mmCIF file of C-alpha atoms in Angstrom:
data_model
loop_
_atom_site.group_PDB
_atom_site.id
_atom_site.type_symbol
_atom_site.label_atom_id
_atom_site.label_comp_id
_atom_site.label_asym_id
_atom_site.label_seq_id
_atom_site.Cartn_x
_atom_site.Cartn_y
_atom_site.Cartn_z
ATOM 1 C CA UNK A 1 149.763 70.766 -155.378
ATOM 2 C CA UNK A 2 149.538 71.538 -151.743
ATOM 3 C CA UNK A 3 151.562 74.591 -150.107
ATOM 4 C CA UNK A 4 153.304 74.252 -147.291
ATOM 5 C CA UNK A 5 153.009 76.758 -144.383
ATOM 6 C CA UNK A 6 155.770 78.800 -145.618
ATOM 7 C CA UNK A 7 154.086 79.716 -148.755
ATOM 8 C CA UNK A 8 151.531 82.285 -146.375
ATOM 9 C CA UNK A 9 154.016 83.898 -143.825
ATOM 10 C CA UNK A 10 152.662 86.139 -141.838
ATOM 11 C CA UNK A 11 154.896 89.077 -143.802
ATOM 12 C CA UNK A 12 152.974 88.017 -147.176
ATOM 13 C CA UNK A 13 149.734 88.454 -145.758
ATOM 14 C CA UNK A 14 150.324 91.683 -144.752
ATOM 15 C CA UNK A 15 151.126 92.476 -147.808
ATOM 16 C CA UNK A 16 148.674 91.092 -149.959
ATOM 17 C CA UNK A 17 146.102 91.492 -147.410
ATOM 18 C CA UNK A 18 147.138 95.600 -147.238
ATOM 19 C CA UNK A 19 147.003 95.844 -151.021
ATOM 20 C CA UNK A 20 143.143 94.066 -150.934
ATOM 21 C CA UNK A 21 142.427 96.633 -148.211
ATOM 22 C CA UNK A 22 143.957 99.863 -149.614
ATOM 23 C CA UNK A 23 142.153 98.745 -153.578
ATOM 24 C CA UNK A 24 138.902 97.860 -151.548
ATOM 25 C CA UNK A 25 139.501 101.434 -149.145
ATOM 26 C CA UNK A 26 139.928 103.497 -152.144
ATOM 27 C CA UNK A 27 137.045 102.328 -153.933
ATOM 28 C CA UNK A 28 134.645 102.669 -150.451
ATOM 29 C CA UNK A 29 136.225 106.382 -150.039
ATOM 30 C CA UNK A 30 135.636 107.323 -153.714
ATOM 31 C CA UNK A 31 131.848 105.884 -153.353
ATOM 32 C CA UNK A 32 131.243 108.075 -149.880
ATOM 33 C CA UNK A 33 132.117 111.294 -151.981
ATOM 34 C CA UNK A 34 129.793 110.184 -154.482
ATOM 35 C CA UNK A 35 127.149 109.160 -152.230
ATOM 36 C CA UNK A 36 124.915 111.963 -151.885
ATOM 37 C CA UNK A 37 124.748 111.993 -156.058
ATOM 38 C CA UNK A 38 124.047 108.450 -155.953
ATOM 39 C CA UNK A 39 121.074 108.345 -153.158
ATOM 40 C CA UNK A 40 119.821 112.035 -153.669
ATOM 41 C CA UNK A 41 116.780 112.250 -151.250
ATOM 42 C CA UNK A 42 116.837 108.556 -149.836
ATOM 43 C CA UNK A 43 115.830 108.563 -146.578
ATOM 44 C CA UNK A 44 118.168 106.120 -145.305
ATOM 45 C CA UNK A 45 121.282 109.032 -145.333
ATOM 46 C CA UNK A 46 120.700 110.207 -141.655
ATOM 47 C CA UNK A 47 121.414 106.651 -140.189
ATOM 48 C CA UNK A 48 124.944 106.744 -142.057
ATOM 49 C CA UNK A 49 126.241 108.734 -139.598
ATOM 50 C CA UNK A 50 130.172 108.107 -138.990
ATOM 51 C CA UNK A 51 131.295 105.799 -136.251
ATOM 52 C CA UNK A 52 128.079 103.450 -136.341
ATOM 53 C CA UNK A 53 129.224 100.404 -135.021
ATOM 54 C CA UNK A 54 126.937 98.070 -137.114
ATOM 55 C CA UNK A 55 124.599 100.233 -139.706
ATOM 56 C CA UNK A 56 122.544 97.791 -140.445
ATOM 57 C CA UNK A 57 121.145 97.572 -136.768
ATOM 58 C CA UNK A 58 119.746 101.025 -137.439
ATOM 59 C CA UNK A 59 118.357 100.462 -140.274
ATOM 60 C CA UNK A 60 114.513 101.234 -140.662
ATOM 61 C CA UNK A 61 111.758 98.700 -140.259
ATOM 62 C CA UNK A 62 110.979 98.969 -143.808
ATOM 63 C CA UNK A 63 114.286 98.337 -145.097
ATOM 64 C CA UNK A 64 114.869 95.141 -142.631
ATOM 65 C CA UNK A 65 113.721 91.884 -144.896
ATOM 66 C CA UNK A 66 111.776 94.035 -147.678
ATOM 67 C CA UNK A 67 108.500 92.555 -149.074
ATOM 68 C CA UNK A 68 108.940 88.235 -149.803
ATOM 69 C CA UNK A 69 111.166 85.209 -149.031
ATOM 70 C CA UNK A 70 114.247 86.899 -149.404
ATOM 71 C CA UNK A 71 116.918 88.285 -147.024
ATOM 72 C CA UNK A 72 117.534 92.078 -147.138
ATOM 73 C CA UNK A 73 121.576 92.362 -147.772
ATOM 74 C CA UNK A 74 121.696 95.418 -145.514
ATOM 75 C CA UNK A 75 120.534 93.078 -142.981
ATOM 76 C CA UNK A 76 122.681 90.192 -143.872
ATOM 77 C CA UNK A 77 125.758 92.875 -143.752
ATOM 78 C CA UNK A 78 125.393 94.328 -140.978
ATOM 79 C CA UNK A 79 125.030 90.957 -139.333
ATOM 80 C CA UNK A 80 128.652 89.927 -140.601
ATOM 81 C CA UNK A 81 130.155 93.653 -139.795
ATOM 82 C CA UNK A 82 129.103 92.885 -136.087
ATOM 83 C CA UNK A 83 130.333 89.214 -136.240
ATOM 84 C CA UNK A 84 133.559 90.472 -137.600
ATOM 85 C CA UNK A 85 133.713 93.088 -134.708
ATOM 86 C CA UNK A 86 132.620 90.635 -132.478
ATOM 87 C CA UNK A 87 135.466 88.067 -133.991
ATOM 88 C CA UNK A 88 138.015 90.937 -133.714
ATOM 89 C CA UNK A 89 137.394 91.786 -130.168
ATOM 90 C CA UNK A 90 137.633 88.155 -128.977
ATOM 91 C CA UNK A 91 140.982 87.783 -130.641
ATOM 92 C CA UNK A 92 142.294 90.742 -129.301
ATOM 93 C CA UNK A 93 141.631 89.602 -125.951
ATOM 94 C CA UNK A 94 143.351 86.250 -126.681
ATOM 95 C CA UNK A 95 146.200 87.532 -128.002
ATOM 96 C CA UNK A 96 146.729 90.806 -125.866
ATOM 97 C CA UNK A 97 145.337 88.956 -122.016
ATOM 98 C CA UNK A 98 146.680 85.291 -122.575
ATOM 99 C CA UNK A 99 149.149 85.016 -125.536
ATOM 100 C CA UNK A 100 151.373 87.822 -125.021
ATOM 101 C CA UNK A 101 151.317 87.983 -121.511
ATOM 102 C CA UNK A 102 152.813 84.634 -121.486
ATOM 103 C CA UNK A 103 155.024 85.011 -124.026
ATOM 104 C CA UNK A 104 158.885 84.249 -123.118
ATOM 105 C CA UNK A 105 160.966 85.470 -126.314
ATOM 106 C CA UNK A 106 160.701 88.397 -128.889
ATOM 107 C CA UNK A 107 160.061 85.575 -131.465
ATOM 108 C CA UNK A 108 156.920 84.769 -129.568
ATOM 109 C CA UNK A 109 155.712 88.213 -128.925
ATOM 110 C CA UNK A 110 156.466 88.549 -133.129
ATOM 111 C CA UNK A 111 153.735 85.444 -133.338
ATOM 112 C CA UNK A 112 151.444 86.834 -131.164
ATOM 113 C CA UNK A 113 151.129 90.444 -132.490
ATOM 114 C CA UNK A 114 151.441 88.722 -136.096
ATOM 115 C CA UNK A 115 148.219 86.741 -135.067
ATOM 116 C CA UNK A 116 145.830 89.691 -133.723
ATOM 117 C CA UNK A 117 147.431 91.720 -136.981
ATOM 118 C CA UNK A 118 146.478 88.564 -139.285
ATOM 119 C CA UNK A 119 143.157 88.336 -137.686
ATOM 120 C CA UNK A 120 142.210 91.519 -137.887
ATOM 121 C CA UNK A 121 142.884 91.996 -141.188
ATOM 122 C CA UNK A 122 141.413 88.990 -142.462
ATOM 123 C CA UNK A 123 138.178 89.576 -140.783
ATOM 124 C CA UNK A 124 137.802 93.147 -141.853
ATOM 125 C CA UNK A 125 138.461 92.308 -145.374
ATOM 126 C CA UNK A 126 135.898 89.962 -145.206
ATOM 127 C CA UNK A 127 133.427 92.009 -143.889
ATOM 128 C CA UNK A 128 133.879 94.851 -146.381
ATOM 129 C CA UNK A 129 133.951 92.634 -149.320
ATOM 130 C CA UNK A 130 131.200 93.745 -152.039
ATOM 131 C CA UNK A 131 129.351 90.182 -151.321
ATOM 132 C CA UNK A 132 128.180 90.221 -147.811
ATOM 133 C CA UNK A 133 126.652 86.877 -148.063
ATOM 134 C CA UNK A 134 130.489 85.315 -149.353
ATOM 135 C CA UNK A 135 131.694 87.175 -146.557
ATOM 136 C CA UNK A 136 129.361 85.538 -144.148
ATOM 137 C CA UNK A 137 130.488 82.120 -145.262
ATOM 138 C CA UNK A 138 134.009 83.249 -145.201
ATOM 139 C CA UNK A 139 133.699 84.393 -141.552
ATOM 140 C CA UNK A 140 132.719 80.825 -140.743
ATOM 141 C CA UNK A 141 135.407 79.343 -143.010
ATOM 142 C CA UNK A 142 138.200 81.863 -140.992
ATOM 143 C CA UNK A 143 137.330 81.147 -137.263
ATOM 144 C CA UNK A 144 137.003 77.562 -137.857
ATOM 145 C CA UNK A 145 140.259 76.838 -139.804
ATOM 146 C CA UNK A 146 141.741 79.185 -136.966
ATOM 147 C CA UNK A 147 140.782 77.233 -134.340
ATOM 148 C CA UNK A 148 141.537 74.208 -135.907
ATOM 149 C CA UNK A 149 145.472 75.162 -136.825
ATOM 150 C CA UNK A 150 145.613 76.558 -133.310
ATOM 151 C CA UNK A 151 144.684 73.070 -131.894
ATOM 152 C CA UNK A 152 146.690 71.105 -134.354
ATOM 153 C CA UNK A 153 149.902 73.194 -134.632
ATOM 154 C CA UNK A 154 149.825 76.203 -132.630
ATOM 155 C CA UNK A 155 149.348 75.288 -129.295
ATOM 156 C CA UNK A 156 151.616 71.716 -129.008
ATOM 157 C CA UNK A 157 154.597 73.414 -130.899
ATOM 158 C CA UNK A 158 154.956 76.719 -129.716
ATOM 159 C CA UNK A 159 152.830 78.104 -127.003
ATOM 160 C CA UNK A 160 152.441 74.305 -124.961
ATOM 161 C CA UNK A 161 149.369 73.384 -122.880
ATOM 162 C CA UNK A 162 149.391 75.143 -119.759
ATOM 163 C CA UNK A 163 149.945 78.566 -122.196
ATOM 164 C CA UNK A 164 147.575 77.660 -125.144
ATOM 165 C CA UNK A 165 145.068 76.078 -123.560
ATOM 166 C CA UNK A 166 143.020 79.248 -122.377
ATOM 167 C CA UNK A 167 143.128 80.570 -126.107
ATOM 168 C CA UNK A 168 142.325 77.714 -127.103
ATOM 169 C CA UNK A 169 138.845 77.224 -124.944
ATOM 170 C CA UNK A 170 138.462 81.108 -125.985
ATOM 171 C CA UNK A 171 138.676 80.507 -129.856
ATOM 172 C CA UNK A 172 136.231 77.378 -129.203
ATOM 173 C CA UNK A 173 133.303 79.565 -127.694
ATOM 174 C CA UNK A 174 133.794 81.859 -130.344
ATOM 175 C CA UNK A 175 133.524 79.539 -133.142
ATOM 176 C CA UNK A 176 130.568 77.788 -131.888
ATOM 177 C CA UNK A 177 129.186 81.615 -131.489
ATOM 178 C CA UNK A 178 129.499 82.034 -134.782
ATOM 179 C CA UNK A 179 128.509 78.830 -135.986
ATOM 180 C CA UNK A 180 125.130 79.683 -133.993
ATOM 181 C CA UNK A 181 124.603 82.970 -135.517
ATOM 182 C CA UNK A 182 124.932 81.323 -138.893
ATOM 183 C CA UNK A 183 121.578 80.139 -138.490
ATOM 184 C CA UNK A 184 120.361 83.309 -139.599
ATOM 185 C CA UNK A 185 121.037 82.401 -142.967
ATOM 186 C CA UNK A 186 122.035 79.027 -143.310
ATOM 187 C CA UNK A 187 119.703 75.817 -142.604
ATOM 188 C CA UNK A 188 120.673 72.725 -140.508
ATOM 189 C CA UNK A 189 121.909 70.922 -143.799
ATOM 190 C CA UNK A 190 123.480 73.816 -145.179
ATOM 191 C CA UNK A 191 125.632 73.647 -142.378
ATOM 192 C CA UNK A 192 126.173 70.732 -142.130
ATOM 193 C CA UNK A 193 127.471 70.469 -145.739
ATOM 194 C CA UNK A 194 130.208 73.403 -145.123
ATOM 195 C CA UNK A 195 131.277 72.045 -141.667
ATOM 196 C CA UNK A 196 132.004 69.146 -143.994
ATOM 197 C CA UNK A 197 133.872 71.047 -146.605
ATOM 198 C CA UNK A 198 135.816 73.111 -144.004
ATOM 199 C CA UNK A 199 136.985 69.201 -142.617
ATOM 200 C CA UNK A 200 137.513 68.215 -146.110
ATOM 201 C CA UNK A 201 140.313 71.128 -146.777
ATOM 202 C CA UNK A 202 141.422 70.507 -143.087
ATOM 203 C CA UNK A 203 142.300 67.095 -144.585
ATOM 204 C CA UNK A 204 143.896 67.890 -147.778
ATOM 205 C CA UNK A 205 145.962 70.477 -146.753
ATOM 206 C CA UNK A 206 147.384 69.320 -143.311
ATOM 207 C CA UNK A 207 150.836 71.111 -143.692
ATOM 208 C CA UNK A 208 148.706 74.824 -144.200
ATOM 209 C CA UNK A 209 148.779 76.315 -140.541
ATOM 210 C CA UNK A 210 148.516 80.079 -141.112
ATOM 211 C CA UNK A 211 145.059 80.015 -142.616
ATOM 212 C CA UNK A 212 144.016 83.821 -142.457
ATOM 213 C CA UNK A 213 143.759 84.304 -146.446
ATOM 214 C CA UNK A 214 141.848 81.013 -147.051
ATOM 215 C CA UNK A 215 138.057 81.886 -147.986
ATOM 216 C CA UNK A 216 135.127 80.067 -149.333
ATOM 217 C CA UNK A 217 136.068 79.927 -152.703
ATOM 218 C CA UNK A 218 139.073 77.806 -152.052
ATOM 219 C CA UNK A 219 136.629 74.990 -151.401
ATOM 220 C CA UNK A 220 135.895 75.535 -155.305
ATOM 221 C CA UNK A 221 139.610 75.136 -156.292
ATOM 222 C CA UNK A 222 141.011 71.429 -157.093
ATOM 223 C CA UNK A 223 144.345 72.872 -155.652
ATOM 224 C CA UNK A 224 142.758 72.605 -151.930
ATOM 225 C CA UNK A 225 139.606 70.211 -152.253
ATOM 226 C CA UNK A 226 140.482 67.186 -154.600
ATOM 227 C CA UNK A 227 137.193 65.768 -154.659
ATOM 228 C CA UNK A 228 134.876 67.016 -157.436
ATOM 229 C CA UNK A 229 132.118 66.167 -155.468
ATOM 230 C CA UNK A 230 132.811 68.503 -152.667
ATOM 231 C CA UNK A 231 133.685 70.954 -154.908
ATOM 232 C CA UNK A 232 130.305 71.129 -156.463
ATOM 233 C CA UNK A 233 128.866 70.640 -153.381
ATOM 234 C CA UNK A 234 130.831 74.045 -152.767
ATOM 235 C CA UNK A 235 129.507 75.432 -155.791
ATOM 236 C CA UNK A 236 125.915 74.509 -154.794
ATOM 237 C CA UNK A 237 125.702 76.108 -151.411
ATOM 238 C CA UNK A 238 127.324 79.520 -152.439
ATOM 239 C CA UNK A 239 124.664 79.524 -155.408
ATOM 240 C CA UNK A 240 121.856 78.631 -152.597
ATOM 241 C CA UNK A 241 123.234 81.464 -150.434
ATOM 242 C CA UNK A 242 123.439 84.091 -153.186
ATOM 243 C CA UNK A 243 119.454 83.383 -154.258
ATOM 244 C CA UNK A 244 118.600 83.619 -150.566
ATOM 245 C CA UNK A 245 119.898 87.361 -150.736
ATOM 246 C CA UNK A 246 117.411 89.703 -152.418
ATOM 247 C CA UNK A 247 118.771 92.273 -154.762
ATOM 248 C CA UNK A 248 119.383 95.687 -153.548
ATOM 249 C CA UNK A 249 121.218 99.043 -154.608
ATOM 250 C CA UNK A 250 124.735 98.223 -154.680
ATOM 251 C CA UNK A 251 125.598 102.204 -153.556
ATOM 252 C CA UNK A 252 123.588 102.116 -150.365
ATOM 253 C CA UNK A 253 126.031 98.449 -149.646
ATOM 254 C CA UNK A 254 129.305 100.400 -150.826
ATOM 255 C CA UNK A 255 128.472 103.386 -148.400
ATOM 256 C CA UNK A 256 127.896 101.096 -145.327
ATOM 257 C CA UNK A 257 131.101 99.292 -145.897
ATOM 258 C CA UNK A 258 132.697 102.436 -146.523
ATOM 259 C CA UNK A 259 131.903 104.161 -143.316
ATOM 260 C CA UNK A 260 132.286 100.761 -141.343
ATOM 261 C CA UNK A 261 135.882 100.115 -142.875
ATOM 262 C CA UNK A 262 137.274 103.416 -142.775
ATOM 263 C CA UNK A 263 136.309 103.329 -138.441
ATOM 264 C CA UNK A 264 138.722 100.603 -138.479
ATOM 265 C CA UNK A 265 141.118 101.264 -140.586
ATOM 266 C CA UNK A 266 143.389 103.215 -137.966
ATOM 267 C CA UNK A 267 143.517 99.978 -136.069
ATOM 268 C CA UNK A 268 144.581 97.952 -138.802
ATOM 269 C CA UNK A 269 147.609 100.310 -139.190
ATOM 270 C CA UNK A 270 148.317 100.288 -135.551
ATOM 271 C CA UNK A 271 148.424 96.559 -135.154
ATOM 272 C CA UNK A 272 150.810 96.690 -138.198
ATOM 273 C CA UNK A 273 153.011 99.711 -136.800
ATOM 274 C CA UNK A 274 153.246 97.568 -133.275
ATOM 275 C CA UNK A 275 154.099 94.645 -135.169
ATOM 276 C CA UNK A 276 156.713 96.269 -137.192
ATOM 277 C CA UNK A 277 158.135 97.863 -134.046
ATOM 278 C CA UNK A 278 158.182 94.130 -132.299
ATOM 279 C CA UNK A 279 159.800 92.509 -135.932
ATOM 280 C CA UNK A 280 162.475 95.195 -135.895
ATOM 281 C CA UNK A 281 162.918 94.912 -131.817
ATOM 282 C CA UNK A 282 163.350 90.737 -132.465
ATOM 283 C CA UNK A 283 166.156 91.122 -135.431
ATOM 284 C CA UNK A 284 169.285 89.999 -133.767
ATOM 285 C CA UNK A 285 171.654 93.096 -135.098
ATOM 286 C CA UNK A 286 168.931 95.383 -133.206
ATOM 287 C CA UNK A 287 169.411 92.985 -129.890
ATOM 288 C CA UNK A 288 173.057 92.934 -130.075
ATOM 289 C CA UNK A 289 172.656 96.891 -130.524
ATOM 290 C CA UNK A 290 170.301 97.204 -127.780
ATOM 291 C CA UNK A 291 172.540 95.341 -125.545
ATOM 292 C CA UNK A 292 175.288 97.373 -126.309
ATOM 293 C CA UNK A 293 173.254 100.470 -125.786
ATOM 294 C CA UNK A 294 172.012 99.195 -122.531
ATOM 295 C CA UNK A 295 175.686 98.417 -121.404
ATOM 296 C CA UNK A 296 175.944 102.222 -121.866
ATOM 297 C CA UNK A 297 173.044 103.104 -119.914
ATOM 298 C CA UNK A 298 173.809 101.426 -116.928
ATOM 299 C CA UNK A 299 177.606 103.370 -117.438
ATOM 300 C CA UNK A 300 175.461 106.070 -118.015
ATOM 301 C CA UNK A 301 173.295 105.711 -114.987
ATOM 302 C CA UNK A 302 176.320 104.989 -112.906
ATOM 303 C CA UNK A 303 177.403 108.321 -114.154
ATOM 304 C CA UNK A 304 174.199 110.088 -112.979
ATOM 305 C CA UNK A 305 173.884 108.600 -109.858
ATOM 306 C CA UNK A 306 177.878 109.382 -109.135
ATOM 307 C CA UNK A 307 176.481 113.498 -109.903
ATOM 308 C CA UNK A 308 173.368 112.647 -107.759
ATOM 309 C CA UNK A 309 175.674 111.339 -104.959
ATOM 310 C CA UNK A 310 178.308 114.276 -105.171
ATOM 311 C CA UNK A 311 177.392 116.639 -102.812
ATOM 312 C CA UNK A 312 176.903 114.254 -100.271
ATOM 313 C CA UNK A 313 179.858 113.002 -101.382
ATOM 314 C CA UNK A 314 181.617 116.298 -101.496
ATOM 315 C CA UNK A 315 180.204 116.996 -97.680
ATOM 316 C CA UNK A 316 181.515 113.903 -96.332
ATOM 317 C CA UNK A 317 185.170 114.735 -98.052
ATOM 318 C CA UNK A 318 184.629 118.119 -96.662
ATOM 319 C CA UNK A 319 183.900 116.725 -92.835
ATOM 320 C CA UNK A 320 187.006 114.357 -93.172
ATOM 321 C CA UNK A 321 189.229 117.230 -94.518
ATOM 322 C CA UNK A 322 187.772 119.339 -91.500
ATOM 323 C CA UNK A 323 188.609 116.237 -88.839
ATOM 324 C CA UNK A 324 192.055 115.881 -90.385
ATOM 325 C CA UNK A 325 193.107 119.437 -90.401
ATOM 326 C CA UNK A 326 191.473 119.456 -86.799
ATOM 327 C CA UNK A 327 193.561 116.198 -85.810
ATOM 328 C CA UNK A 328 196.975 117.405 -87.821
ATOM 329 C CA UNK A 329 196.457 121.084 -86.223
ATOM 330 C CA UNK A 330 196.049 119.548 -82.626
ATOM 331 C CA UNK A 331 199.066 117.224 -83.316
ATOM 332 C CA UNK A 332 200.927 120.049 -84.690
ATOM 333 C CA UNK A 333 200.196 122.077 -81.160
ATOM 334 C CA UNK A 334 200.781 119.009 -79.153
ATOM 335 C CA UNK A 335 203.820 118.441 -80.438
ATOM 336 C CA UNK A 336 204.995 122.254 -80.331
ATOM 337 C CA UNK A 337 203.906 122.033 -76.532
ATOM 338 C CA UNK A 338 205.829 118.913 -75.969
ATOM 339 C CA UNK A 339 209.330 120.230 -78.028
ATOM 340 C CA UNK A 340 208.653 123.421 -75.526
ATOM 341 C CA UNK A 341 208.028 121.201 -72.289
ATOM 342 C CA UNK A 342 211.448 119.339 -73.814
ATOM 343 C CA UNK A 343 213.078 122.466 -74.436
ATOM 344 C CA UNK A 344 212.333 124.245 -70.950
ATOM 345 C CA UNK A 345 213.514 120.924 -69.444
ATOM 346 C CA UNK A 346 216.548 121.085 -71.076
ATOM 347 C CA UNK A 347 217.137 124.736 -70.234
ATOM 348 C CA UNK A 348 215.988 124.254 -66.304
ATOM 349 C CA UNK A 349 218.623 121.033 -66.342
ATOM 350 C CA UNK A 350 221.796 123.392 -68.094
ATOM 351 C CA UNK A 351 220.790 126.322 -65.837
ATOM 352 C CA UNK A 352 220.408 124.390 -62.729
ATOM 353 C CA UNK A 353 224.164 122.863 -63.625
ATOM 354 C CA UNK A 354 225.554 126.144 -64.404
ATOM 355 C CA UNK A 355 224.468 127.717 -61.398
ATOM 356 C CA UNK A 356 225.601 124.976 -59.563
ATOM 357 C CA UNK A 357 229.027 125.327 -61.231
ATOM 358 C CA UNK A 358 228.935 129.225 -60.586
ATOM 359 C CA UNK A 359 227.942 128.416 -57.050
ATOM 360 C CA UNK A 360 230.542 126.049 -56.299
ATOM 361 C CA UNK A 361 233.170 128.173 -58.287
ATOM 362 C CA UNK A 362 232.041 131.577 -56.093
ATOM 363 C CA UNK A 363 232.526 129.385 -53.080
ATOM 364 C CA UNK A 364 236.029 128.342 -54.300
ATOM 365 C CA UNK A 365 236.193 132.473 -54.987
ATOM 366 C CA UNK A 366 234.917 133.533 -51.396
ATOM 367 C CA UNK A 367 237.283 130.597 -49.499
ATOM 368 C CA UNK A 368 240.502 132.349 -51.895
ATOM 369 C CA UNK A 369 239.330 135.603 -50.794
ATOM 370 C CA UNK A 370 239.208 134.798 -47.247
ATOM 371 C CA UNK A 371 242.485 132.926 -47.220
ATOM 372 C CA UNK A 372 243.819 136.126 -48.728
ATOM 373 C CA UNK A 373 241.742 138.153 -45.827
ATOM 374 C CA UNK A 374 243.562 136.042 -42.912
ATOM 375 C CA UNK A 375 247.304 136.126 -45.267
ATOM 376 C CA UNK A 376 246.726 140.102 -45.233
ATOM 377 C CA UNK A 377 245.386 140.513 -41.599
ATOM 378 C CA UNK A 378 247.044 138.267 -39.791
ATOM 379 C CA UNK A 379 250.561 138.019 -41.429
ATOM 380 C CA UNK A 380 251.760 141.584 -40.267
ATOM 381 C CA UNK A 381 250.507 140.922 -36.574
ATOM 382 C CA UNK A 382 252.772 138.041 -37.065
ATOM 383 C CA UNK A 383 255.653 139.981 -38.136
ATOM 384 C CA UNK A 384 254.502 142.837 -35.376
ATOM 385 C CA UNK A 385 255.154 139.489 -32.815
ATOM 386 C CA UNK A 386 258.037 138.028 -34.032
ATOM 387 C CA UNK A 387 260.071 141.189 -33.897
ATOM 388 C CA UNK A 388 259.142 142.339 -30.343
ATOM 389 C CA UNK A 389 260.453 138.848 -29.143
ATOM 390 C CA UNK A 390 263.903 139.170 -31.014
ATOM 391 C CA UNK A 391 266.781 140.261 -28.572
ATOM 392 C CA UNK A 392 268.450 143.318 -28.734
ATOM 393 C CA UNK A 393 272.367 143.206 -29.019
#
């Protein structure tokens, strides 16, 4: 029975991956706490310093390769951890430098963040596994399936040619590098068999595009690879790889994995927190709320700008008020003097008319007095003259 891409959504990957990682982390941390008791005076303790990128790279020469034809598990585990780190670094650059900057919608940003979270969680889960030879095969399966799913689905359906092509080329380069490093454990025939099994899985699962949880053990599962001969080939390849690895104290491998995993746990948690934030912000209801809040922010910004401009506005209004008061005062003074001028003209006119009237009346009075004077002055003389001229009888 085939499963569609909806059977392995990013949320499901996060839940299953987190559960597996938490279980592994609990066991690894417990082993680290018991490490001194398990190893005693082992000479390998000094290289187990915290923060070592690939602990196996610092093994003494006697611990690498050992005696005999087999491969030292510590050396193989160091290689797997190094491959996982390189894979995670490249995936981070693909997402943060190529996909995220070109994302146009919140959904694309969530998808890009899910991609890096799922990829980093998958590679860490693989490298922290208890069998480094299986983890080695799982990493090759992971990068090959991711490149194929991105090329078949994510680039044409989501990102498009222009935005997705640089990421695809980087994935192809990463895949080629991983396969080149696989020569450490696999011969040419085994590499060809593994590639053939990956192609067979892709042919039997054309609707699977979320592939971060696919592991090599699915190649031995009839649900994913129908051909029994291919499943038998997968079992044979795993057996050959397992036989090529020497036996070694599991406590040392566990301690290596614990230190390596603990140094990367914070990044996994950070990626999950960032993805959760993106998913919350892309929710339609949250978007509506943020839009409403943005409207409030605009109103608030206008209010802040108004408050910031208030001193200048107050100064301008004060100047306008002073100008208005000055203009009103000047207008009032002008009006007052104009009225005073008009009143003065009226007073002068009325006074002139009154003086004229008084002058003429005075002239009349003077004339009357003059006539009275003449009458009083000349009438007696006239009477005396008339009496003197009257005949006596």
